[in-house]
mmCIF file of C-alpha atoms in Angstrom:
data_model
loop_
_atom_site.group_PDB
_atom_site.id
_atom_site.type_symbol
_atom_site.label_atom_id
_atom_site.label_comp_id
_atom_site.label_asym_id
_atom_site.label_seq_id
_atom_site.Cartn_x
_atom_site.Cartn_y
_atom_site.Cartn_z
ATOM 1 C CA UNK A 102 80.051 89.762 79.460
ATOM 2 C CA UNK A 103 79.194 86.309 80.787
ATOM 3 C CA UNK A 104 78.912 85.562 84.472
ATOM 4 C CA UNK A 105 82.166 83.580 84.436
ATOM 5 C CA UNK A 106 84.065 86.788 83.627
ATOM 6 C CA UNK A 107 82.973 88.358 86.914
ATOM 7 C CA UNK A 108 84.662 87.598 90.218
ATOM 8 C CA UNK A 109 83.194 84.727 92.214
ATOM 9 C CA UNK A 110 85.887 84.547 94.895
ATOM 10 C CA UNK A 111 86.557 86.790 97.881
ATOM 11 C CA UNK A 112 89.451 86.433 100.275
ATOM 12 C CA UNK A 113 89.596 87.034 104.006
ATOM 13 C CA UNK A 114 92.632 87.467 106.182
ATOM 14 C CA UNK A 115 93.129 88.595 109.772
ATOM 15 C CA UNK A 116 95.777 88.458 112.490
ATOM 16 C CA UNK A 117 95.427 86.260 115.515
ATOM 17 C CA UNK A 118 93.566 88.347 118.100
ATOM 18 C CA UNK A 119 93.840 88.637 121.866
ATOM 19 C CA UNK A 120 91.328 91.085 123.311
ATOM 20 C CA UNK A 121 90.532 92.261 126.829
ATOM 21 C CA UNK A 122 91.740 93.983 129.972
ATOM 22 C CA UNK A 123 95.142 92.582 130.929
ATOM 23 C CA UNK A 124 95.886 91.063 127.527
ATOM 24 C CA UNK A 125 99.003 93.230 127.074
ATOM 25 C CA UNK A 126 100.559 91.596 130.144
ATOM 26 C CA UNK A 127 100.759 88.280 128.256
ATOM 27 C CA UNK A 128 102.820 89.400 125.247
ATOM 28 C CA UNK A 129 106.042 87.841 126.571
ATOM 29 C CA UNK A 130 104.384 84.439 126.680
ATOM 30 C CA UNK A 131 102.869 84.979 123.237
ATOM 31 C CA UNK A 132 106.313 85.730 121.776
ATOM 32 C CA UNK A 133 107.750 82.502 123.179
ATOM 33 C CA UNK A 134 105.291 80.651 120.955
ATOM 34 C CA UNK A 135 107.147 82.025 117.928
ATOM 35 C CA UNK A 136 110.597 81.089 119.245
ATOM 36 C CA UNK A 137 111.561 84.736 119.688
ATOM 37 C CA UNK A 138 114.796 85.606 121.512
ATOM 38 C CA UNK A 139 115.231 89.297 120.676
ATOM 39 C CA UNK A 140 112.515 91.857 120.064
ATOM 40 C CA UNK A 141 112.250 95.556 119.173
ATOM 41 C CA UNK A 142 109.433 97.519 120.823
ATOM 42 C CA UNK A 143 108.356 100.449 118.617
ATOM 43 C CA UNK A 144 106.477 103.428 120.089
ATOM 44 C CA UNK A 145 106.257 107.231 120.112
ATOM 45 C CA UNK A 146 107.380 109.681 122.825
ATOM 46 C CA UNK A 147 103.859 110.494 124.059
ATOM 47 C CA UNK A 148 102.881 106.850 124.455
ATOM 48 C CA UNK A 149 106.295 106.099 125.989
ATOM 49 C CA UNK A 150 105.558 108.736 128.633
ATOM 50 C CA UNK A 151 102.480 106.782 129.777
ATOM 51 C CA UNK A 152 104.761 103.957 130.938
ATOM 52 C CA UNK A 153 102.936 101.270 128.983
ATOM 53 C CA UNK A 154 105.755 100.458 126.509
ATOM 54 C CA UNK A 155 108.239 100.075 129.382
ATOM 55 C CA UNK A 156 105.776 97.872 131.261
ATOM 56 C CA UNK A 157 105.240 95.711 128.192
ATOM 57 C CA UNK A 158 108.991 95.503 127.540
ATOM 58 C CA UNK A 159 109.584 94.432 131.142
ATOM 59 C CA UNK A 160 106.921 91.755 130.815
ATOM 60 C CA UNK A 161 108.582 90.453 127.663
ATOM 61 C CA UNK A 162 111.983 90.360 129.356
ATOM 62 C CA UNK A 163 110.537 88.308 132.206
ATOM 63 C CA UNK A 164 110.239 85.473 129.680
ATOM 64 C CA UNK A 165 113.962 85.628 128.899
ATOM 65 C CA UNK A 166 113.578 87.626 125.702
ATOM 66 C CA UNK A 167 116.075 90.456 125.104
ATOM 67 C CA UNK A 168 114.209 93.713 124.447
ATOM 68 C CA UNK A 169 115.163 97.033 122.880
ATOM 69 C CA UNK A 170 112.846 100.064 122.716
ATOM 70 C CA UNK A 171 112.655 102.585 119.860
ATOM 71 C CA UNK A 172 110.530 105.534 121.030
ATOM 72 C CA UNK A 173 111.168 107.907 118.134
ATOM 73 C CA UNK A 174 108.022 107.309 116.079
ATOM 74 C CA UNK A 175 106.627 110.453 114.448
ATOM 75 C CA UNK A 176 102.863 110.935 114.781
ATOM 76 C CA UNK A 177 101.514 110.823 111.205
ATOM 77 C CA UNK A 178 104.755 109.176 109.997
ATOM 78 C CA UNK A 179 106.781 110.371 107.037
ATOM 79 C CA UNK A 180 109.251 108.634 104.779
ATOM 80 C CA UNK A 181 112.002 110.420 106.747
ATOM 81 C CA UNK A 182 110.707 109.380 110.183
ATOM 82 C CA UNK A 183 110.157 105.792 109.075
ATOM 83 C CA UNK A 184 113.687 105.660 107.684
ATOM 84 C CA UNK A 185 115.000 106.603 111.142
ATOM 85 C CA UNK A 186 113.199 103.590 112.612
ATOM 86 C CA UNK A 187 114.521 101.367 109.818
ATOM 87 C CA UNK A 188 118.069 102.618 110.411
ATOM 88 C CA UNK A 189 117.716 102.012 114.162
ATOM 89 C CA UNK A 190 116.440 98.469 113.596
ATOM 90 C CA UNK A 191 119.208 97.714 111.131
ATOM 91 C CA UNK A 192 121.856 99.245 113.369
ATOM 92 C CA UNK A 193 120.833 97.503 116.586
ATOM 93 C CA UNK A 194 119.441 94.275 115.139
ATOM 94 C CA UNK A 195 118.908 91.666 114.038
ATOM 95 C CA UNK A 196 115.558 91.104 115.748
ATOM 96 C CA UNK A 197 113.389 88.008 115.734
ATOM 97 C CA UNK A 198 110.164 90.005 116.167
ATOM 98 C CA UNK A 199 108.660 93.467 116.537
ATOM 99 C CA UNK A 200 106.118 94.770 119.053
ATOM 100 C CA UNK A 201 104.335 98.034 118.159
ATOM 101 C CA UNK A 202 102.764 99.915 121.085
ATOM 102 C CA UNK A 203 100.795 102.988 120.038
ATOM 103 C CA UNK A 204 98.415 104.260 117.411
ATOM 104 C CA UNK A 205 98.546 103.617 113.702
ATOM 105 C CA UNK A 206 101.735 105.683 113.499
ATOM 106 C CA UNK A 207 103.662 103.249 115.694
ATOM 107 C CA UNK A 208 102.151 100.151 114.114
ATOM 108 C CA UNK A 209 102.804 101.394 110.582
ATOM 109 C CA UNK A 210 106.380 102.385 111.480
ATOM 110 C CA UNK A 211 106.976 98.909 112.894
ATOM 111 C CA UNK A 212 105.616 97.426 109.657
ATOM 112 C CA UNK A 213 108.136 99.488 107.676
ATOM 113 C CA UNK A 214 111.037 98.510 109.958
ATOM 114 C CA UNK A 215 110.014 94.862 109.715
ATOM 115 C CA UNK A 216 109.727 95.061 105.919
ATOM 116 C CA UNK A 217 113.111 96.684 105.354
ATOM 117 C CA UNK A 218 115.043 94.535 107.821
ATOM 118 C CA UNK A 219 113.617 91.417 106.139
ATOM 119 C CA UNK A 220 113.954 92.607 102.526
ATOM 120 C CA UNK A 221 116.373 94.617 100.412
ATOM 121 C CA UNK A 222 115.611 98.024 98.929
ATOM 122 C CA UNK A 223 114.272 101.395 100.056
ATOM 123 C CA UNK A 224 110.914 102.588 101.326
ATOM 124 C CA UNK A 225 110.064 104.187 97.981
ATOM 125 C CA UNK A 226 110.677 100.880 96.204
ATOM 126 C CA UNK A 227 107.682 99.464 98.080
ATOM 127 C CA UNK A 228 105.337 102.497 98.203
ATOM 128 C CA UNK A 229 102.253 101.992 96.063
ATOM 129 C CA UNK A 230 102.447 103.071 92.428
ATOM 130 C CA UNK A 231 102.278 105.673 90.950
ATOM 131 C CA UNK A 232 103.909 107.427 93.938
ATOM 132 C CA UNK A 233 106.496 104.682 94.479
ATOM 133 C CA UNK A 234 107.725 101.515 92.841
ATOM 134 C CA UNK A 235 104.964 99.221 94.073
ATOM 135 C CA UNK A 236 107.472 96.427 94.707
ATOM 136 C CA UNK A 237 106.327 93.299 96.545
ATOM 137 C CA UNK A 238 108.506 91.913 99.352
ATOM 138 C CA UNK A 239 110.421 88.855 98.234
ATOM 139 C CA UNK A 240 111.017 87.477 101.739
ATOM 140 C CA UNK A 241 108.668 86.722 104.630
ATOM 141 C CA UNK A 242 108.603 89.238 107.482
ATOM 142 C CA UNK A 243 109.294 88.582 111.165
ATOM 143 C CA UNK A 244 106.393 88.198 113.634
ATOM 144 C CA UNK A 245 104.790 91.560 114.477
ATOM 145 C CA UNK A 246 102.634 92.015 117.579
ATOM 146 C CA UNK A 247 100.462 95.141 117.305
ATOM 147 C CA UNK A 248 99.226 96.718 120.544
ATOM 148 C CA UNK A 249 96.947 99.682 119.751
ATOM 149 C CA UNK A 250 96.680 102.513 122.263
ATOM 150 C CA UNK A 251 94.248 104.513 120.130
ATOM 151 C CA UNK A 252 90.871 103.287 118.970
ATOM 152 C CA UNK A 253 90.639 103.978 115.301
ATOM 153 C CA UNK A 254 93.306 103.193 112.744
ATOM 154 C CA UNK A 255 92.716 99.442 112.505
ATOM 155 C CA UNK A 256 96.378 99.098 111.539
ATOM 156 C CA UNK A 257 96.645 96.136 113.911
ATOM 157 C CA UNK A 258 94.441 94.179 111.465
ATOM 158 C CA UNK A 259 95.505 95.467 108.069
ATOM 159 C CA UNK A 260 98.067 94.873 105.360
ATOM 160 C CA UNK A 261 98.707 98.590 104.886
ATOM 161 C CA UNK A 262 101.420 100.989 106.076
ATOM 162 C CA UNK A 263 100.640 104.703 105.547
ATOM 163 C CA UNK A 264 103.184 107.518 105.310
ATOM 164 C CA UNK A 265 103.735 111.081 104.085
ATOM 165 C CA UNK A 266 106.248 111.387 101.254
ATOM 166 C CA UNK A 267 107.651 114.769 102.202
ATOM 167 C CA UNK A 268 109.376 115.644 98.930
ATOM 168 C CA UNK A 269 106.125 115.108 96.991
ATOM 169 C CA UNK A 270 103.773 116.518 99.658
ATOM 170 C CA UNK A 271 101.581 113.452 99.263
ATOM 171 C CA UNK A 272 100.369 110.731 101.579
ATOM 172 C CA UNK A 273 100.611 107.209 100.260
ATOM 173 C CA UNK A 274 101.205 103.720 101.556
ATOM 174 C CA UNK A 275 102.680 100.280 101.205
ATOM 175 C CA UNK A 276 100.205 97.446 100.781
ATOM 176 C CA UNK A 277 100.998 93.742 100.858
ATOM 177 C CA UNK A 278 99.627 90.700 102.648
ATOM 178 C CA UNK A 279 102.958 90.160 104.406
ATOM 179 C CA UNK A 280 102.576 93.461 106.287
ATOM 180 C CA UNK A 281 99.606 92.187 108.286
ATOM 181 C CA UNK A 282 100.537 91.812 111.985
ATOM 182 C CA UNK A 283 100.876 88.278 113.284
ATOM 183 C CA UNK A 284 98.993 89.043 116.490
ATOM 184 C CA UNK A 285 96.785 91.949 117.548
ATOM 185 C CA UNK A 286 96.651 92.513 121.302
ATOM 186 C CA UNK A 287 93.795 94.874 122.163
ATOM 187 C CA UNK A 288 93.876 95.930 125.824
ATOM 188 C CA UNK A 289 91.276 98.679 126.484
ATOM 189 C CA UNK A 290 93.290 99.952 129.475
ATOM 190 C CA UNK A 291 95.852 101.403 127.080
ATOM 191 C CA UNK A 292 93.279 103.684 125.422
ATOM 192 C CA UNK A 293 92.117 105.551 128.540
ATOM 193 C CA UNK A 294 94.840 108.200 128.194
ATOM 194 C CA UNK A 295 93.653 109.278 124.731
ATOM 195 C CA UNK A 296 92.737 112.978 124.760
ATOM 196 C CA UNK A 297 89.206 113.885 123.665
ATOM 197 C CA UNK A 298 90.425 115.312 120.349
ATOM 198 C CA UNK A 299 92.318 112.118 119.527
ATOM 199 C CA UNK A 300 89.323 110.001 120.538
ATOM 200 C CA UNK A 301 87.064 112.023 118.237
ATOM 201 C CA UNK A 302 89.395 111.924 115.225
ATOM 202 C CA UNK A 303 90.305 108.269 115.584
ATOM 203 C CA UNK A 304 86.670 107.430 116.259
ATOM 204 C CA UNK A 305 85.704 108.981 112.929
ATOM 205 C CA UNK A 306 88.389 106.829 111.331
ATOM 206 C CA UNK A 307 86.677 103.724 112.744
ATOM 207 C CA UNK A 308 83.335 104.985 111.475
ATOM 208 C CA UNK A 309 84.646 105.632 107.964
ATOM 209 C CA UNK A 310 86.442 102.282 107.855
ATOM 210 C CA UNK A 311 83.161 100.548 108.576
ATOM 211 C CA UNK A 312 80.950 102.752 106.399
ATOM 212 C CA UNK A 313 83.310 102.744 103.424
ATOM 213 C CA UNK A 314 83.883 98.990 103.498
ATOM 214 C CA UNK A 315 80.130 98.392 103.839
ATOM 215 C CA UNK A 316 79.374 100.634 100.840
ATOM 216 C CA UNK A 317 82.403 99.511 98.791
ATOM 217 C CA UNK A 318 82.014 98.035 95.336
ATOM 218 C CA UNK A 319 80.855 94.404 95.796
ATOM 219 C CA UNK A 320 83.520 91.780 95.186
ATOM 220 C CA UNK A 321 81.258 90.163 92.554
ATOM 221 C CA UNK A 322 81.339 93.304 90.390
ATOM 222 C CA UNK A 323 85.089 93.174 89.763
ATOM 223 C CA UNK A 324 86.586 91.396 86.778
ATOM 224 C CA UNK A 325 87.727 87.903 87.643
ATOM 225 C CA UNK A 326 91.353 87.736 88.798
ATOM 226 C CA UNK A 327 93.969 85.056 88.475
ATOM 227 C CA UNK A 328 95.252 83.741 91.831
ATOM 228 C CA UNK A 329 98.463 85.770 91.616
ATOM 229 C CA UNK A 330 96.479 88.953 90.941
ATOM 230 C CA UNK A 331 94.453 88.911 94.139
ATOM 231 C CA UNK A 332 94.824 91.980 96.353
ATOM 232 C CA UNK A 333 93.937 92.528 100.039
ATOM 233 C CA UNK A 334 91.097 94.949 99.170
ATOM 234 C CA UNK A 335 88.629 92.742 97.311
ATOM 235 C CA UNK A 336 85.375 94.714 97.748
ATOM 236 C CA UNK A 337 82.416 94.393 100.080
ATOM 237 C CA UNK A 338 81.635 90.800 101.017
ATOM 238 C CA UNK A 339 79.531 88.941 103.597
ATOM 239 C CA UNK A 340 82.265 88.597 106.249
ATOM 240 C CA UNK A 341 83.419 92.199 106.046
ATOM 241 C CA UNK A 342 79.771 93.361 106.100
ATOM 242 C CA UNK A 343 79.168 91.537 109.363
ATOM 243 C CA UNK A 344 82.121 93.216 111.074
ATOM 244 C CA UNK A 345 81.208 96.653 109.704
ATOM 245 C CA UNK A 346 77.627 96.457 110.957
ATOM 246 C CA UNK A 347 78.720 95.488 114.449
ATOM 247 C CA UNK A 348 81.290 98.266 114.528
ATOM 248 C CA UNK A 349 78.735 100.900 113.496
ATOM 249 C CA UNK A 350 76.216 99.776 116.099
ATOM 250 C CA UNK A 351 78.850 100.052 118.855
ATOM 251 C CA UNK A 352 79.947 103.481 117.667
ATOM 252 C CA UNK A 353 76.382 104.799 117.750
ATOM 253 C CA UNK A 354 76.551 105.149 121.540
ATOM 254 C CA UNK A 355 80.192 104.631 122.498
ATOM 255 C CA UNK A 356 81.832 107.381 120.433
ATOM 256 C CA UNK A 357 79.980 110.368 121.956
ATOM 257 C CA UNK A 358 80.409 108.906 125.437
ATOM 258 C CA UNK A 359 84.149 108.212 125.042
ATOM 259 C CA UNK A 360 84.764 111.745 123.748
ATOM 260 C CA UNK A 361 82.663 113.250 126.541
ATOM 261 C CA UNK A 362 84.287 111.239 129.340
ATOM 262 C CA UNK A 363 87.596 109.535 128.688
ATOM 263 C CA UNK A 364 87.369 107.603 131.943
ATOM 264 C CA UNK A 365 84.147 105.854 130.850
ATOM 265 C CA UNK A 366 85.551 102.313 130.715
ATOM 266 C CA UNK A 367 82.399 100.803 129.215
ATOM 267 C CA UNK A 368 82.613 103.256 126.302
ATOM 268 C CA UNK A 369 86.379 102.733 125.958
ATOM 269 C CA UNK A 370 85.941 98.964 125.762
ATOM 270 C CA UNK A 371 83.187 99.331 123.171
ATOM 271 C CA UNK A 372 85.388 101.689 121.131
ATOM 272 C CA UNK A 373 88.248 99.187 121.234
ATOM 273 C CA UNK A 374 85.903 96.478 119.999
ATOM 274 C CA UNK A 375 84.463 98.758 117.316
ATOM 275 C CA UNK A 376 87.960 99.593 116.068
ATOM 276 C CA UNK A 377 88.871 95.905 115.975
ATOM 277 C CA UNK A 378 85.706 94.915 114.128
ATOM 278 C CA UNK A 379 86.099 97.742 111.601
ATOM 279 C CA UNK A 380 89.713 96.740 110.980
ATOM 280 C CA UNK A 381 88.743 93.122 110.411
ATOM 281 C CA UNK A 382 86.196 94.348 107.880
ATOM 282 C CA UNK A 383 87.902 97.073 105.865
ATOM 283 C CA UNK A 384 91.242 95.254 105.959
ATOM 284 C CA UNK A 385 89.670 92.888 103.448
ATOM 285 C CA UNK A 386 86.870 94.808 101.732
ATOM 286 C CA UNK A 387 88.726 98.101 101.370
ATOM 287 C CA UNK A 388 87.869 101.781 101.744
ATOM 288 C CA UNK A 389 87.206 104.357 99.042
ATOM 289 C CA UNK A 390 86.627 108.083 98.395
ATOM 290 C CA UNK A 391 86.812 109.594 101.922
ATOM 291 C CA UNK A 392 90.135 107.857 102.527
ATOM 292 C CA UNK A 393 91.467 108.775 99.079
ATOM 293 C CA UNK A 394 90.625 112.434 99.769
ATOM 294 C CA UNK A 395 92.181 112.253 103.226
ATOM 295 C CA UNK A 396 95.690 111.637 101.931
ATOM 296 C CA UNK A 397 96.160 115.020 100.211
ATOM 297 C CA UNK A 398 94.184 116.819 102.952
ATOM 298 C CA UNK A 399 96.752 115.544 105.470
ATOM 299 C CA UNK A 400 99.719 115.773 103.103
ATOM 300 C CA UNK A 401 99.214 119.399 102.024
ATOM 301 C CA UNK A 402 98.422 120.882 105.454
ATOM 302 C CA UNK A 403 99.884 124.316 106.140
ATOM 303 C CA UNK A 404 99.096 125.703 109.607
ATOM 304 C CA UNK A 405 96.367 123.656 111.314
ATOM 305 C CA UNK A 406 97.116 122.412 114.855
ATOM 306 C CA UNK A 407 94.509 119.976 116.227
ATOM 307 C CA UNK A 408 93.595 119.672 119.899
ATOM 308 C CA UNK A 409 95.140 116.722 121.709
ATOM 309 C CA UNK A 410 98.043 116.181 119.310
ATOM 310 C CA UNK A 411 101.712 117.252 119.523
ATOM 311 C CA UNK A 412 101.728 121.017 118.941
ATOM 312 C CA UNK A 413 105.142 121.511 117.379
ATOM 313 C CA UNK A 414 104.031 121.133 113.778
ATOM 314 C CA UNK A 415 100.951 121.490 111.617
ATOM 315 C CA UNK A 416 98.897 118.394 110.913
ATOM 316 C CA UNK A 417 95.436 117.162 110.033
ATOM 317 C CA UNK A 418 95.136 113.812 111.865
ATOM 318 C CA UNK A 419 94.248 110.952 109.561
ATOM 319 C CA UNK A 420 90.834 110.200 111.076
ATOM 320 C CA UNK A 421 89.879 113.870 110.963
ATOM 321 C CA UNK A 422 91.048 114.178 107.355
ATOM 322 C CA UNK A 423 88.953 111.161 106.391
ATOM 323 C CA UNK A 424 85.820 112.519 108.041
ATOM 324 C CA UNK A 425 85.919 115.995 106.491
ATOM 325 C CA UNK A 426 84.718 114.875 103.056
ATOM 326 C CA UNK A 427 82.766 111.806 104.179
ATOM 327 C CA UNK A 428 79.291 113.464 104.194
ATOM 328 C CA UNK A 429 79.664 114.701 100.618
ATOM 329 C CA UNK A 430 81.412 111.543 99.427
ATOM 330 C CA UNK A 431 78.540 109.386 100.679
ATOM 331 C CA UNK A 432 76.042 111.757 99.116
ATOM 332 C CA UNK A 433 77.868 111.144 95.804
ATOM 333 C CA UNK A 434 77.998 107.333 96.159
ATOM 334 C CA UNK A 435 74.407 106.967 97.424
ATOM 335 C CA UNK A 436 72.916 106.112 94.025
ATOM 336 C CA UNK A 437 75.215 103.076 93.662
ATOM 337 C CA UNK A 438 73.856 101.360 96.788
ATOM 338 C CA UNK A 439 70.961 103.289 98.400
ATOM 339 C CA UNK A 440 69.963 100.517 100.797
ATOM 340 C CA UNK A 441 73.498 100.193 102.171
ATOM 341 C CA UNK A 442 73.879 103.927 102.756
ATOM 342 C CA UNK A 443 70.549 104.017 104.584
ATOM 343 C CA UNK A 444 71.554 100.987 106.642
ATOM 344 C CA UNK A 445 74.744 102.773 107.762
ATOM 345 C CA UNK A 446 72.688 105.821 108.781
ATOM 346 C CA UNK A 447 70.239 103.721 110.807
ATOM 347 C CA UNK A 448 72.997 101.773 112.567
ATOM 348 C CA UNK A 449 74.753 104.996 113.551
ATOM 349 C CA UNK A 450 71.629 106.864 114.625
ATOM 350 C CA UNK A 451 68.663 104.514 115.138
ATOM 351 C CA UNK A 452 66.608 107.286 116.767
ATOM 352 C CA UNK A 453 67.513 110.027 114.280
ATOM 353 C CA UNK A 454 64.342 111.180 112.527
ATOM 354 C CA UNK A 455 64.781 112.211 108.915
ATOM 355 C CA UNK A 456 62.078 113.522 106.623
ATOM 356 C CA UNK A 457 64.284 114.745 103.765
ATOM 357 C CA UNK A 458 65.596 113.044 100.641
ATOM 358 C CA UNK A 459 67.066 109.599 101.236
ATOM 359 C CA UNK A 460 70.438 110.561 99.735
ATOM 360 C CA UNK A 461 70.802 113.254 102.410
ATOM 361 C CA UNK A 462 70.120 110.934 105.366
ATOM 362 C CA UNK A 463 73.623 109.563 105.950
ATOM 363 C CA UNK A 464 75.309 112.961 105.373
ATOM 364 C CA UNK A 465 72.950 114.488 107.937
ATOM 365 C CA UNK A 466 73.719 111.769 110.489
ATOM 366 C CA UNK A 467 77.462 112.269 109.977
ATOM 367 C CA UNK A 468 77.316 116.059 110.264
ATOM 368 C CA UNK A 469 75.203 115.787 113.413
ATOM 369 C CA UNK A 470 77.749 113.438 115.015
ATOM 370 C CA UNK A 471 80.778 115.453 113.866
ATOM 371 C CA UNK A 472 79.350 118.601 115.422
ATOM 372 C CA UNK A 473 78.625 116.756 118.665
ATOM 373 C CA UNK A 474 82.160 115.415 119.104
ATOM 374 C CA UNK A 475 84.038 118.534 117.964
ATOM 375 C CA UNK A 476 85.246 117.669 114.461
ATOM 376 C CA UNK A 477 86.005 120.795 112.350
ATOM 377 C CA UNK A 478 83.216 122.035 110.085
ATOM 378 C CA UNK A 479 84.837 121.071 106.790
ATOM 379 C CA UNK A 480 88.157 121.365 104.992
ATOM 380 C CA UNK A 481 87.879 125.154 105.250
ATOM 381 C CA UNK A 482 88.223 124.861 109.012
ATOM 382 C CA UNK A 483 91.616 123.143 108.647
ATOM 383 C CA UNK A 484 93.009 125.742 106.260
ATOM 384 C CA UNK A 485 91.783 124.958 102.753
ATOM 385 C CA UNK A 486 89.787 127.124 100.347
ATOM 386 C CA UNK A 487 88.118 126.475 97.003
ATOM 387 C CA UNK A 488 91.339 127.650 95.360
ATOM 388 C CA UNK A 489 93.066 124.557 96.815
ATOM 389 C CA UNK A 490 90.637 122.060 95.297
ATOM 390 C CA UNK A 491 92.622 121.370 92.120
ATOM 391 C CA UNK A 492 95.743 120.587 94.134
ATOM 392 C CA UNK A 493 93.779 118.306 96.462
ATOM 393 C CA UNK A 494 92.199 116.492 93.496
ATOM 394 C CA UNK A 495 95.643 115.828 92.035
ATOM 395 C CA UNK A 496 96.579 114.146 95.314
ATOM 396 C CA UNK A 497 93.366 112.135 95.454
ATOM 397 C CA UNK A 498 93.703 110.680 91.960
ATOM 398 C CA UNK A 499 97.059 109.205 92.975
ATOM 399 C CA UNK A 500 95.149 106.901 95.347
ATOM 400 C CA UNK A 501 93.922 104.533 92.638
ATOM 401 C CA UNK A 502 94.075 101.505 94.937
ATOM 402 C CA UNK A 503 91.338 103.146 97.041
ATOM 403 C CA UNK A 504 89.308 104.747 94.271
ATOM 404 C CA UNK A 505 89.036 101.360 92.545
ATOM 405 C CA UNK A 506 86.896 100.175 95.462
ATOM 406 C CA UNK A 507 84.398 103.062 95.239
ATOM 407 C CA UNK A 508 80.870 101.874 94.392
ATOM 408 C CA UNK A 509 80.519 104.717 91.888
ATOM 409 C CA UNK A 510 83.367 105.781 89.644
ATOM 410 C CA UNK A 511 84.502 109.310 90.428
ATOM 411 C CA UNK A 512 86.009 111.529 87.741
ATOM 412 C CA UNK A 513 88.339 114.389 88.607
ATOM 413 C CA UNK A 514 85.355 116.705 88.166
ATOM 414 C CA UNK A 515 83.303 114.582 90.580
ATOM 415 C CA UNK A 516 86.095 114.634 93.161
ATOM 416 C CA UNK A 517 86.411 118.402 92.787
ATOM 417 C CA UNK A 518 82.679 118.728 93.426
ATOM 418 C CA UNK A 519 82.921 116.645 96.603
ATOM 419 C CA UNK A 520 85.839 118.714 97.880
ATOM 420 C CA UNK A 521 84.211 122.052 97.038
ATOM 421 C CA UNK A 522 81.045 121.011 98.856
ATOM 422 C CA UNK A 523 83.183 120.014 101.851
ATOM 423 C CA UNK A 524 84.818 123.420 102.372
ATOM 424 C CA UNK A 525 81.950 124.323 104.698
ATOM 425 C CA UNK A 526 79.784 121.436 105.940
ATOM 426 C CA UNK A 527 77.748 123.587 108.328
#
């Protein structure tokens, strides 16, 4: 193969960004810049109870913009819960813009409502193949302002909308450039109410976003694409690397502190920045095996109830699900990019002394951190056994969009090995 057959182009996209204490008070003004007259604020009941969505809606109305609030978002959204938001938006609309206030669940639900009030068809038409139809939106979407209240998902920066397909017991997503929010408003004040368990899980999501994008297959190793074939996840590249490194260095000290003391504003601000940086990185480079494994781990949950989350139903929060196989996944991918895996370990734990094999360094750093912040000790601790591995593998292999970005190709046998080794991490 000649060099001209390999990719020489990487793409980079990001929303406009407004960061800092008080930034959420300016959303009404920001919306006037898009000629907006009517907006739907999308949030969940827990976030609504903090008063922030109502405060933001009031601020928007002070600029003469009519505002409606939908507060029925389901944490870890499903196709059914997203359809409720779509039906609400269709029934009370039309809207000129959407404002999502909450974690990734609210932002992703707003993306779905925006998509299906701007385009024809059903959710499953747009869900990534092979789970759904993989259809691309024909029409542009309305402006979407994303206001994260959790530090982790990065959904405010990405082109992805994640959901559980209940009938198939699988987690999948919708991915298209048009889903990327128009503006991300990151106000650290909104994250102070995060419980410790949510901070830990979402913090591990940030970490895996950064570590996976940094260790992803380089963009130059893909086959060359035609312009119409380009996808948001193009592989590790210099811009994404820069954001990932900064995110990891912030997490090294801010994550334990934010979990230990939620009122630590310096740590909260650093976590908000780390989440933003990681989103700006992985939203272009992509993520790989830990995220692919996370979808079935979350989708097939039976009885696990995590601390800090709504207690009425079983769930494995996304960030937690991602972290549970990360140590073993990075042990598997080490040989594809040893220097990058070691760099991630050193950024996360610059003072961590390690005398063992190099391939075990990053897994050891991750396990040490997970134990410190209260993450469960493997997939066994959230209800899975070795007998569940085959079912989990079948869910992972459906995530081909993510597995394609892995620096080392993983067979079903390889994935089973990673999952088996992750039943008990310590």
